[in-house]
mmCIF file of C-alpha atoms and ligand atoms in Angstrom:
data_model
loop_
_atom_site.group_PDB
_atom_site.id
_atom_site.type_symbol
_atom_site.label_atom_id
_atom_site.label_comp_id
_atom_site.label_asym_id
_atom_site.label_seq_id
_atom_site.Cartn_x
_atom_site.Cartn_y
_atom_site.Cartn_z
ATOM 1 C CA MET I 1434 -22.843 -10.302 5.330
ATOM 2 C CA LYS I 1435 -19.359 -11.126 6.608
ATOM 3 C CA LYS I 1436 -17.724 -8.400 8.793
ATOM 4 C CA ILE I 1437 -14.189 -7.623 7.945
ATOM 5 C CA LEU I 1438 -11.846 -5.482 10.091
ATOM 6 C CA VAL I 1439 -9.536 -3.375 7.933
ATOM 7 C CA THR I 1440 -6.667 -1.859 9.832
ATOM 8 C CA GLY I 1441 -5.320 1.389 8.273
ATOM 9 C CA GLY I 1442 -8.785 1.807 6.658
ATOM 10 C CA CYS I 1443 -8.338 5.622 6.407
ATOM 11 C CA GLY I 1444 -5.138 5.164 4.369
ATOM 12 C CA TYR I 1445 -4.401 5.073 0.759
ATOM 13 C CA ILE I 1446 -4.580 1.349 -0.036
ATOM 14 C CA GLY I 1447 -6.932 0.694 2.829
ATOM 15 C CA SER I 1448 -9.657 3.048 1.663
ATOM 16 C CA HIS I 1449 -9.526 1.734 -1.905
ATOM 17 C CA THR I 1450 -9.766 -1.832 -0.573
ATOM 18 C CA ILE I 1451 -12.802 -1.008 1.504
ATOM 19 C CA VAL I 1452 -14.509 0.287 -1.617
ATOM 20 C CA ASP I 1453 -13.868 -2.939 -3.317
ATOM 21 C CA LEU I 1454 -14.881 -5.078 -0.374
ATOM 22 C CA ILE I 1455 -18.147 -3.117 0.033
ATOM 23 C CA GLU I 1456 -18.944 -3.530 -3.700
ATOM 24 C CA ASN I 1457 -18.353 -7.246 -3.281
ATOM 25 C CA GLY I 1458 -20.819 -7.522 -0.344
ATOM 26 C CA PHE I 1459 -18.702 -7.231 2.775
ATOM 27 C CA ASP I 1460 -19.533 -5.275 5.896
ATOM 28 C CA ILE I 1461 -16.486 -3.240 7.030
ATOM 29 C CA ILE I 1462 -15.174 -1.670 10.166
ATOM 30 C CA SER I 1463 -11.808 0.210 10.121
ATOM 31 C CA VAL I 1464 -9.304 0.817 12.836
ATOM 32 C CA ASP I 1465 -6.862 3.697 12.120
ATOM 33 C CA ASN I 1466 -5.225 6.071 14.685
ATOM 34 C CA ASN I 1467 -4.923 8.736 11.871
ATOM 35 C CA SER I 1468 -1.367 9.345 12.702
ATOM 36 C CA ARG I 1469 -0.722 9.328 8.969
ATOM 37 C CA SER I 1470 -4.123 9.546 7.596
ATOM 38 C CA SER I 1471 -7.393 11.405 7.900
ATOM 39 C CA THR I 1472 -11.019 10.437 7.917
ATOM 40 C CA GLN I 1473 -11.451 12.525 4.715
ATOM 41 C CA LEU I 1474 -11.124 9.231 2.808
ATOM 42 C CA LEU I 1475 -14.013 7.711 4.721
ATOM 43 C CA GLU I 1476 -16.172 10.452 3.295
ATOM 44 C CA GLY I 1477 -14.983 9.534 -0.214
ATOM 45 C CA ILE I 1478 -15.851 5.902 0.511
ATOM 46 C CA GLU I 1479 -19.404 6.918 1.471
ATOM 47 C CA LYS I 1480 -19.797 9.064 -1.687
ATOM 48 C CA ILE I 1481 -18.719 6.109 -3.864
ATOM 49 C CA THR I 1482 -20.445 3.256 -2.072
ATOM 50 C CA GLY I 1483 -23.278 4.960 -0.074
ATOM 51 C CA LYS I 1484 -21.975 3.127 3.049
ATOM 52 C CA LYS I 1485 -20.771 4.966 6.218
ATOM 53 C CA VAL I 1486 -17.775 2.994 7.469
ATOM 54 C CA LYS I 1487 -17.113 3.217 11.268
ATOM 55 C CA ASN I 1488 -13.455 3.842 12.215
ATOM 56 C CA TYR I 1489 -12.010 3.054 15.516
ATOM 57 C CA LYS I 1490 -9.399 5.728 16.226
ATOM 58 C CA VAL I 1491 -7.144 3.379 18.021
ATOM 59 C CA ASP I 1492 -3.358 2.779 17.944
ATOM 60 C CA LEU I 1493 -2.782 -0.860 17.409
ATOM 61 C CA CYS I 1494 0.395 -0.636 19.572
ATOM 62 C CA ASP I 1495 -2.050 -0.235 22.490
ATOM 63 C CA PHE I 1496 -3.018 -3.822 23.237
ATOM 64 C CA ASN I 1497 -5.982 -2.909 25.541
ATOM 65 C CA ASP I 1498 -7.597 -0.511 23.103
ATOM 66 C CA THR I 1499 -7.042 -3.016 20.290
ATOM 67 C CA HIS I 1500 -8.606 -5.874 22.286
ATOM 68 C CA ALA I 1501 -11.636 -3.732 23.122
ATOM 69 C CA ILE I 1502 -12.423 -3.487 19.363
ATOM 70 C CA PHE I 1503 -12.751 -7.286 19.157
ATOM 71 C CA GLU I 1504 -14.848 -7.436 22.389
ATOM 72 C CA GLU I 1505 -17.274 -4.932 20.813
ATOM 73 C CA ASN I 1506 -17.325 -6.886 17.406
ATOM 74 C CA PRO I 1507 -17.319 -10.609 18.196
ATOM 75 C CA ASP I 1508 -18.583 -11.170 14.618
ATOM 76 C CA ILE I 1509 -15.349 -10.164 12.836
ATOM 77 C CA ALA I 1510 -14.961 -12.816 10.216
ATOM 78 C CA GLY I 1511 -11.571 -11.738 8.796
ATOM 79 C CA ILE I 1512 -8.889 -9.073 8.931
ATOM 80 C CA ILE I 1513 -6.996 -7.176 6.283
ATOM 81 C CA HIS I 1514 -3.949 -5.501 7.894
ATOM 82 C CA PHE I 1515 -2.605 -2.474 6.226
ATOM 83 C CA ALA I 1516 -1.633 -0.213 9.262
ATOM 84 C CA ALA I 1517 2.069 0.306 9.203
ATOM 85 C CA PHE I 1518 4.631 3.054 8.357
ATOM 86 C CA LYS I 1519 5.861 2.570 4.776
ATOM 87 C CA ALA I 1520 8.511 5.084 3.656
ATOM 88 C CA VAL I 1521 11.729 3.394 2.862
ATOM 89 C CA GLY I 1522 13.913 6.465 3.230
ATOM 90 C CA GLU I 1523 12.361 7.488 6.511
ATOM 91 C CA SER I 1524 12.838 3.919 7.878
ATOM 92 C CA VAL I 1525 16.629 4.299 7.249
ATOM 93 C CA GLU I 1526 16.708 7.396 9.284
ATOM 94 C CA LYS I 1527 14.321 6.154 12.098
ATOM 95 C CA PRO I 1528 14.664 2.328 12.298
ATOM 96 C CA LEU I 1529 13.368 2.058 15.879
ATOM 97 C CA LEU I 1530 10.152 3.903 15.054
ATOM 98 C CA TYR I 1531 9.586 1.448 12.211
ATOM 99 C CA PHE I 1532 10.320 -1.729 14.124
ATOM 100 C CA ASP I 1533 8.327 -0.649 17.133
ATOM 101 C CA ASN I 1534 5.280 0.570 15.202
ATOM 102 C CA ASN I 1535 5.061 -2.056 12.509
ATOM 103 C CA LEU I 1536 5.828 -5.112 14.663
ATOM 104 C CA SER I 1537 4.221 -4.159 17.962
ATOM 105 C CA SER I 1538 0.913 -3.432 16.130
ATOM 106 C CA LEU I 1539 1.069 -6.690 14.251
ATOM 107 C CA ILE I 1540 1.687 -8.813 17.402
ATOM 108 C CA ASN I 1541 -0.996 -7.107 19.274
ATOM 109 C CA LEU I 1542 -3.364 -7.826 16.433
ATOM 110 C CA LEU I 1543 -2.283 -11.469 16.169
ATOM 111 C CA LYS I 1544 -2.847 -11.818 19.984
ATOM 112 C CA CYS I 1545 -6.534 -10.770 19.371
ATOM 113 C CA VAL I 1546 -6.721 -13.063 16.300
ATOM 114 C CA GLY I 1547 -5.816 -15.944 18.621
ATOM 115 C CA SER I 1548 -8.037 -14.971 21.477
ATOM 116 C CA PHE I 1549 -11.151 -14.376 19.314
ATOM 117 C CA ASN I 1550 -10.394 -17.292 16.735
ATOM 118 C CA ILE I 1551 -10.478 -15.042 13.712
ATOM 119 C CA PRO I 1552 -10.214 -17.493 10.823
ATOM 120 C CA TYR I 1553 -8.745 -15.317 7.942
ATOM 121 C CA PHE I 1554 -5.868 -12.894 7.967
ATOM 122 C CA VAL I 1555 -4.567 -11.002 4.901
ATOM 123 C CA PHE I 1556 -1.311 -9.090 5.333
ATOM 124 C CA SER I 1557 -0.037 -6.079 3.441
ATOM 125 C CA SER I 1558 3.488 -7.181 2.517
ATOM 126 C CA SER I 1559 5.772 -5.666 0.038
ATOM 127 C CA CYS I 1560 8.229 -6.440 -2.804
ATOM 128 C CA THR I 1561 10.904 -4.895 -0.509
ATOM 129 C CA VAL I 1562 11.195 -8.327 1.157
ATOM 130 C CA TYR I 1563 13.156 -9.482 -1.931
ATOM 131 C CA GLY I 1564 15.880 -7.000 -1.309
ATOM 132 C CA ASN I 1565 17.963 -6.564 -4.439
ATOM 133 C CA PRO I 1566 17.040 -9.718 -6.341
ATOM 134 C CA ASP I 1567 19.650 -11.496 -8.323
ATOM 135 C CA SER I 1568 17.162 -11.852 -11.315
ATOM 136 C CA ILE I 1569 13.964 -10.133 -12.198
ATOM 137 C CA PRO I 1570 11.079 -10.497 -12.585
ATOM 138 C CA VAL I 1571 10.630 -12.020 -9.195
ATOM 139 C CA THR I 1572 8.357 -14.957 -8.462
ATOM 140 C CA GLU I 1573 7.060 -15.871 -4.970
ATOM 141 C CA THR I 1574 9.766 -18.507 -4.799
ATOM 142 C CA THR I 1575 12.633 -15.994 -5.431
ATOM 143 C CA PRO I 1576 14.782 -16.070 -2.409
ATOM 144 C CA THR I 1577 14.251 -13.165 -0.182
ATOM 145 C CA LYS I 1578 17.655 -11.430 0.357
ATOM 146 C CA GLN I 1579 18.883 -9.097 3.098
ATOM 147 C CA ALA I 1580 16.340 -6.198 3.146
ATOM 148 C CA GLU I 1581 17.686 -2.879 2.062
ATOM 149 C CA SER I 1582 15.833 -0.807 4.675
ATOM 150 C CA PRO I 1583 14.262 -1.285 8.251
ATOM 151 C CA TYR I 1584 10.921 -0.982 6.445
ATOM 152 C CA GLY I 1585 11.792 -3.992 4.325
ATOM 153 C CA TYR I 1586 12.954 -5.737 7.442
ATOM 154 C CA THR I 1587 9.543 -5.146 9.124
ATOM 155 C CA LYS I 1588 7.897 -6.732 6.173
ATOM 156 C CA GLN I 1589 10.183 -9.772 6.198
ATOM 157 C CA MET I 1590 9.727 -10.278 9.941
ATOM 158 C CA GLY I 1591 5.944 -9.585 9.628
ATOM 159 C CA GLU I 1592 5.718 -12.493 7.140
ATOM 160 C CA GLN I 1593 7.699 -14.796 9.300
ATOM 161 C CA ILE I 1594 5.602 -13.901 12.412
ATOM 162 C CA ILE I 1595 2.267 -14.502 10.593
ATOM 163 C CA THR I 1596 3.483 -17.700 8.977
ATOM 164 C CA GLU I 1597 4.603 -19.265 12.274
ATOM 165 C CA PHE I 1598 1.445 -17.914 14.107
ATOM 166 C CA SER I 1599 -0.806 -19.533 11.375
ATOM 167 C CA ARG I 1600 1.221 -22.763 11.568
ATOM 168 C CA ALA I 1601 0.763 -22.947 15.363
ATOM 169 C CA THR I 1602 -2.934 -21.948 15.419
ATOM 170 C CA GLY I 1603 -4.278 -23.474 12.260
ATOM 171 C CA GLY I 1604 -5.557 -19.965 11.164
ATOM 172 C CA LYS I 1605 -5.439 -19.163 7.462
ATOM 173 C CA SER I 1606 -3.299 -16.203 6.209
ATOM 174 C CA ILE I 1607 -2.312 -14.736 2.901
ATOM 175 C CA LEU I 1608 0.738 -12.418 2.498
ATOM 176 C CA LEU I 1609 0.288 -9.997 -0.402
ATOM 177 C CA ARG I 1610 3.593 -8.606 -1.671
ATOM 178 C CA TYR I 1611 2.808 -5.220 -3.326
ATOM 179 C CA PHE I 1612 5.016 -3.618 -5.844
ATOM 180 C CA ASN I 1613 4.600 0.059 -6.291
ATOM 181 C CA PRO I 1614 1.051 1.234 -5.529
ATOM 182 C CA ALA I 1615 0.052 4.383 -7.366
ATOM 183 C CA GLY I 1616 -2.857 6.195 -9.009
ATOM 184 C CA ALA I 1617 -6.289 6.900 -7.549
ATOM 185 C CA HIS I 1618 -9.867 5.658 -7.827
ATOM 186 C CA PRO I 1619 -11.217 6.703 -11.231
ATOM 187 C CA LEU I 1620 -14.081 8.729 -9.676
ATOM 188 C CA GLY I 1621 -11.469 11.037 -8.046
ATOM 189 C CA LEU I 1622 -13.141 10.913 -4.669
ATOM 190 C CA ILE I 1623 -10.374 8.962 -2.941
ATOM 191 C CA GLY I 1624 -6.653 8.815 -3.546
ATOM 192 C CA GLU I 1625 -3.149 9.220 -1.918
ATOM 193 C CA LEU I 1626 -3.189 11.823 0.901
ATOM 194 C CA PRO I 1627 0.419 12.362 1.995
ATOM 195 C CA ILE I 1628 0.155 13.978 5.437
ATOM 196 C CA ASP I 1629 3.545 15.686 5.144
ATOM 197 C CA LYS I 1630 5.871 16.052 2.182
ATOM 198 C CA PRO I 1631 5.422 12.909 -0.039
ATOM 199 C CA GLN I 1632 8.215 10.376 -0.261
ATOM 200 C CA ASN I 1633 6.899 8.199 -2.927
ATOM 201 C CA LEU I 1634 7.669 8.937 -6.585
ATOM 202 C CA VAL I 1635 4.188 9.432 -8.027
ATOM 203 C CA PRO I 1636 2.848 11.772 -5.404
ATOM 204 C CA VAL I 1637 6.140 13.682 -5.712
ATOM 205 C CA ILE I 1638 5.643 14.017 -9.386
ATOM 206 C CA THR I 1639 1.932 15.156 -9.042
ATOM 207 C CA GLN I 1640 2.746 17.663 -6.360
ATOM 208 C CA SER I 1641 5.612 18.994 -8.512
ATOM 209 C CA ALA I 1642 3.248 19.234 -11.452
ATOM 210 C CA ILE I 1643 0.553 21.173 -9.449
ATOM 211 C CA GLY I 1644 3.231 23.553 -8.029
ATOM 212 C CA LYS I 1645 3.066 22.310 -4.444
ATOM 213 C CA LEU I 1646 6.729 21.129 -4.676
ATOM 214 C CA PRO I 1647 9.456 23.014 -6.528
ATOM 215 C CA GLY I 1648 10.554 20.103 -8.535
ATOM 216 C CA ILE I 1649 11.696 16.433 -8.464
ATOM 217 C CA THR I 1650 15.019 15.029 -7.455
ATOM 218 C CA VAL I 1651 15.828 11.671 -9.266
ATOM 219 C CA PHE I 1652 17.693 9.745 -6.594
ATOM 220 C CA GLY I 1653 20.435 8.435 -8.809
ATOM 221 C CA ASP I 1654 20.973 7.875 -12.583
ATOM 222 C CA GLN I 1655 24.105 5.722 -12.480
ATOM 223 C CA TYR I 1656 22.437 2.434 -11.609
ATOM 224 C CA PRO I 1657 22.852 -0.693 -13.783
ATOM 225 C CA THR I 1658 19.550 -0.143 -15.595
ATOM 226 C CA ARG I 1659 18.583 0.954 -19.199
ATOM 227 C CA ASP I 1660 18.770 4.538 -18.354
ATOM 228 C CA GLY I 1661 20.657 4.537 -15.053
ATOM 229 C CA SER I 1662 17.662 5.276 -12.819
ATOM 230 C CA CYS I 1663 15.935 2.690 -10.624
ATOM 231 C CA LEU I 1664 13.346 0.324 -12.092
ATOM 232 C CA ARG I 1665 9.946 -0.342 -10.572
ATOM 233 C CA ASP I 1666 6.609 -2.052 -11.222
ATOM 234 C CA PHE I 1667 3.722 0.407 -10.638
ATOM 235 C CA ILE I 1668 0.329 -1.157 -9.876
ATOM 236 C CA HIS I 1669 -2.864 0.808 -9.779
ATOM 237 C CA VAL I 1670 -4.261 1.028 -6.309
ATOM 238 C CA SER I 1671 -7.741 -0.049 -7.471
ATOM 239 C CA ASP I 1672 -6.243 -3.210 -9.066
ATOM 240 C CA LEU I 1673 -4.321 -3.796 -5.796
ATOM 241 C CA ALA I 1674 -7.544 -3.299 -3.743
ATOM 242 C CA HIS I 1675 -9.380 -5.876 -5.790
ATOM 243 C CA ALA I 1676 -6.706 -8.443 -5.170
ATOM 244 C CA HIS I 1677 -7.457 -8.171 -1.376
ATOM 245 C CA THR I 1678 -11.111 -9.083 -2.101
ATOM 246 C CA LEU I 1679 -10.059 -12.018 -4.114
ATOM 247 C CA ALA I 1680 -7.608 -13.191 -1.483
ATOM 248 C CA LEU I 1681 -10.313 -12.998 1.201
ATOM 249 C CA GLN I 1682 -12.711 -14.944 -0.935
ATOM 250 C CA TYR I 1683 -9.997 -17.414 -1.684
ATOM 251 C CA LEU I 1684 -9.675 -17.997 2.117
ATOM 252 C CA ILE I 1685 -13.417 -18.003 2.746
ATOM 253 C CA ASN I 1686 -13.917 -20.472 -0.059
ATOM 254 C CA GLY I 1687 -11.473 -22.895 1.571
ATOM 255 C CA LYS I 1688 -9.051 -22.819 -1.431
ATOM 256 C CA LEU I 1689 -5.910 -22.253 0.593
ATOM 257 C CA LYS I 1690 -3.749 -25.363 0.920
ATOM 258 C CA GLY I 1691 -1.835 -25.279 4.203
ATOM 259 C CA THR I 1692 -1.988 -22.267 6.588
ATOM 260 C CA THR I 1693 -0.222 -19.501 4.734
ATOM 261 C CA ASP I 1694 0.477 -18.518 1.091
ATOM 262 C CA ILE I 1695 2.212 -15.649 -0.696
ATOM 263 C CA PHE I 1696 1.230 -13.671 -3.863
ATOM 264 C CA ASN I 1697 3.043 -11.010 -5.800
ATOM 265 C CA LEU I 1698 0.875 -8.042 -6.694
ATOM 266 C CA GLY I 1699 2.526 -6.212 -9.578
ATOM 267 C CA THR I 1700 1.707 -5.693 -13.292
ATOM 268 C CA GLY I 1701 4.792 -7.574 -14.505
ATOM 269 C CA ASN I 1702 5.834 -4.435 -16.316
ATOM 270 C CA GLY I 1703 9.107 -2.699 -15.194
ATOM 271 C CA ILE I 1704 9.665 0.982 -15.702
ATOM 272 C CA THR I 1705 12.375 3.299 -14.694
ATOM 273 C CA VAL I 1706 12.138 6.553 -12.674
ATOM 274 C CA LEU I 1707 13.091 8.620 -15.648
ATOM 275 C CA GLU I 1708 10.722 6.810 -17.949
ATOM 276 C CA THR I 1709 7.860 7.398 -15.335
ATOM 277 C CA ILE I 1710 8.640 11.028 -15.460
ATOM 278 C CA LYS I 1711 8.487 11.176 -19.215
ATOM 279 C CA ALA I 1712 5.337 9.102 -19.274
ATOM 280 C CA PHE I 1713 3.691 11.556 -16.924
ATOM 281 C CA GLU I 1714 4.734 14.542 -19.154
ATOM 282 C CA LYS I 1715 3.298 12.698 -22.228
ATOM 283 C CA VAL I 1716 0.031 11.786 -20.600
ATOM 284 C CA THR I 1717 -0.680 15.138 -18.982
ATOM 285 C CA GLY I 1718 1.193 17.690 -21.225
ATOM 286 C CA VAL I 1719 2.701 19.072 -18.112
ATOM 287 C CA THR I 1720 6.435 19.688 -18.239
ATOM 288 C CA LEU I 1721 8.129 18.593 -15.031
ATOM 289 C CA ASN I 1722 11.072 20.231 -13.347
ATOM 290 C CA TYR I 1723 13.534 17.550 -12.289
ATOM 291 C CA LYS I 1724 17.226 17.195 -11.450
ATOM 292 C CA ILE I 1725 19.449 14.254 -10.766
ATOM 293 C CA GLY I 1726 20.549 13.872 -7.087
ATOM 294 C CA PRO I 1727 22.448 11.252 -5.000
ATOM 295 C CA ASN I 1728 21.178 7.787 -4.621
ATOM 296 C CA ARG I 1729 18.634 7.318 -1.782
ATOM 297 C CA PRO I 1730 19.769 4.970 0.997
ATOM 298 C CA GLY I 1731 17.711 1.867 1.174
ATOM 299 C CA ASP I 1732 16.639 1.790 -2.445
ATOM 300 C CA VAL I 1733 16.391 -1.334 -4.358
ATOM 301 C CA VAL I 1734 17.969 -0.964 -7.801
ATOM 302 C CA ALA I 1735 15.525 -2.882 -9.955
ATOM 303 C CA ILE I 1736 12.500 -5.001 -9.371
ATOM 304 C CA TYR I 1737 9.341 -6.067 -11.032
ATOM 305 C CA ALA I 1738 6.879 -8.900 -10.648
ATOM 306 C CA ASN I 1739 6.023 -12.123 -12.165
ATOM 307 C CA ASN I 1740 2.356 -12.170 -11.234
ATOM 308 C CA ASP I 1741 1.286 -15.575 -12.766
ATOM 309 C CA LYS I 1742 0.437 -17.030 -9.443
ATOM 310 C CA ALA I 1743 -2.091 -14.402 -8.357
ATOM 311 C CA LYS I 1744 -3.560 -14.532 -11.921
ATOM 312 C CA ASN I 1745 -3.923 -18.319 -11.912
ATOM 313 C CA LEU I 1746 -4.945 -18.989 -8.281
ATOM 314 C CA LEU I 1747 -6.768 -15.771 -7.270
ATOM 315 C CA GLY I 1748 -8.177 -15.053 -10.722
ATOM 316 C CA TRP I 1749 -6.648 -11.498 -10.453
ATOM 317 C CA ASN I 1750 -6.128 -9.498 -13.692
ATOM 318 C CA PRO I 1751 -4.701 -6.084 -13.164
ATOM 319 C CA ALA I 1752 -6.421 -3.848 -15.756
ATOM 320 C CA TYR I 1753 -5.051 -0.270 -15.419
ATOM 321 C CA THR I 1754 -2.158 0.797 -17.673
ATOM 322 C CA LEU I 1755 0.752 3.007 -16.528
ATOM 323 C CA GLU I 1756 -0.997 5.911 -18.429
ATOM 324 C CA GLU I 1757 -4.150 5.439 -16.464
ATOM 325 C CA ILE I 1758 -2.198 5.183 -13.170
ATOM 326 C CA LEU I 1759 -0.617 8.535 -13.999
ATOM 327 C CA GLN I 1760 -3.821 10.060 -15.311
ATOM 328 C CA THR I 1761 -5.891 9.096 -12.200
ATOM 329 C CA ALA I 1762 -3.066 10.300 -9.871
ATOM 330 C CA TRP I 1763 -2.990 13.642 -11.701
ATOM 331 C CA LYS I 1764 -6.837 13.907 -11.636
ATOM 332 C CA TRP I 1765 -6.773 13.319 -7.853
ATOM 333 C CA GLU I 1766 -3.948 15.907 -7.316
ATOM 334 C CA GLN I 1767 -5.971 18.481 -9.279
ATOM 335 C CA LYS I 1768 -9.001 17.794 -7.208
ATOM 336 C CA LEU I 1769 -7.179 18.121 -3.990
ATOM 337 C CA SER I 1770 -5.779 21.480 -5.224
ATOM 338 C CA GLU I 1771 -9.297 22.659 -6.170
ATOM 339 C CA ASP I 1772 -10.624 21.631 -2.684
ATOM 340 C CA GLU I 1773 -7.764 23.440 -0.962
ATOM 341 C CA LYS I 1774 -8.417 26.606 -2.968
ATOM 342 C CA LEU I 1775 -12.187 26.458 -2.024
ATOM 343 C CA PHE I 1776 -11.242 25.809 1.588
ATOM 344 C CA THR I 1777 -8.660 28.428 1.986
ATOM 345 C CA GLY I 1778 -9.579 30.794 -1.027
ATOM 346 C CA LYS I 1779 -6.005 30.796 -2.111
ATOM 347 C CA ASN I 1780 -3.378 28.677 -3.833
ATOM 348 C CA ILE I 1781 -1.234 26.605 -1.490
ATOM 349 C CA THR I 1782 2.573 26.312 -1.990
ATOM 350 C CA LEU I 1783 4.398 24.092 0.334
ATOM 351 C CA ASN I 1784 8.247 24.556 0.591
HETATM 352 C C1 LIG C 262 10.377 4.554 -6.169
HETATM 353 C C2 LIG C 262 11.615 5.006 -6.909
HETATM 354 C C3 LIG C 262 13.248 6.220 -5.601
HETATM 355 C C4 LIG C 262 10.957 9.801 -4.778
HETATM 356 C C5 LIG C 262 7.440 1.821 -2.279
HETATM 357 C C6 LIG C 262 6.804 2.037 -1.054
HETATM 358 C C7 LIG C 262 6.796 0.856 -0.164
HETATM 359 C C8 LIG C 262 6.506 -0.454 -1.014
HETATM 360 C C9 LIG C 262 7.354 -0.559 -2.165
HETATM 361 C C10 LIG C 262 4.275 -1.049 -0.690
HETATM 362 C C11 LIG C 262 12.934 4.819 -6.157
HETATM 363 C C12 LIG C 262 12.642 7.059 -6.633
HETATM 364 C C13 LIG C 262 11.277 8.500 -5.288
HETATM 365 C C14 LIG C 262 11.630 10.939 -5.366
HETATM 366 C C15 LIG C 262 12.993 9.592 -6.742
HETATM 367 N N1 LIG C 262 5.180 -0.453 -1.339
HETATM 368 N N2 LIG C 262 12.236 8.448 -6.178
HETATM 369 N N3 LIG C 262 12.596 10.763 -6.225
HETATM 370 O O1 LIG C 262 10.938 2.990 -2.395
HETATM 371 O O2 LIG C 262 10.076 1.622 -4.322
HETATM 372 O O3 LIG C 262 8.867 1.788 -2.116
HETATM 373 O O4 LIG C 262 7.113 0.635 -2.922
HETATM 374 O O5 LIG C 262 4.331 -1.655 0.385
HETATM 375 O O6 LIG C 262 5.874 0.979 0.869
HETATM 376 O O7 LIG C 262 7.391 3.139 -0.429
HETATM 377 O O8 LIG C 262 8.838 3.677 -3.721
HETATM 378 O O9 LIG C 262 8.042 5.766 -4.714
HETATM 379 O O10 LIG C 262 9.527 5.923 -2.643
HETATM 380 O O11 LIG C 262 10.573 5.159 -4.861
HETATM 381 O O12 LIG C 262 13.874 9.366 -7.515
HETATM 382 O O13 LIG C 262 11.327 12.145 -4.937
HETATM 383 O O14 LIG C 262 11.507 6.504 -7.175
HETATM 384 O O15 LIG C 262 14.614 6.421 -5.451
HETATM 385 O O16 LIG C 262 13.929 4.420 -7.026
HETATM 386 P P1 LIG C 262 9.875 2.526 -3.194
HETATM 387 P P2 LIG C 262 9.243 5.288 -3.960
#
């Protein structure tokens, strides 16, 4: 059974990917400093898979602590690297935090990949590397333009660092460009756990719907889109998770030509912010309180994926619809709220 190191394994996409990897026969260890996650999701993983996953509470920005994990686990067969800060808006406000955290951690990890000859590396990249594309949907050969945020820059630089590293060492790597991850595992035992006030649209919607947030601000409705709000491609987190398993198997089965390849992970369906709000209301019957506010610095106007390459080469077929994305997200939010009531005996309202 191949042992895979998942960085950011206590996080949203990391936890869902661990479930999929375990269900596909891999042995997993996680490294996550829990600065923006909690071990609660490891409990959910155990309930779903029956497997207890060991997490090393280590900051990958600390080289010695990171190196010690590899010394303790000489049988690591591959790495899936999620651990990074990922809020576009925050990165505009705190660029150094993002460059330092996201790039120092990656470089430390790659130093260990080289020292311990880890053969396979899968990187959590993002559609933000395309910047504001001239045409949509984007394919993997769509030129990456100037990033719109420091977050996007860290993903562009991360891709370059990994590409050159793999070229120099002969190691095999895959860069997965996520579109907008959303939703939760259908069993409602793991999902998105924003540590502070959420920044992403779907958790903002579900927290508004449950009453944790007073309402939603739509960041701009004067964009050149069909209804003036930004356009995105929401992909269910479980579909996204399975793509990582397929990418790892693709590497292990020796199918990668060259040393690095790139895949878009989106559904190929574009939907606007306002359409997403209306779809949530339709799916759940909950009326949302929203208002139009100013544009958010760093936002891309419109982007959605051409996912033919992942379908054809990885055999990936995203199955969840937008309705199921919103339904599972809502189910998870309701469960969190029930757990909080049980834990504290009262309703929780965050300002
Ligand atoms: C989506 C749209 C906002 C909140 C995300 C991840 C990033 C990367 C790409 C994976 C934008 C609007 C949001 C709100 C709003 N994913 N919005 N009101 O910026 O596309 O980036 O996907 O790597 O990690 O962050 O996602 O959900 O923040 O925003 O109007 O309260 O929703 O302006 O147009 P984004 P998002």
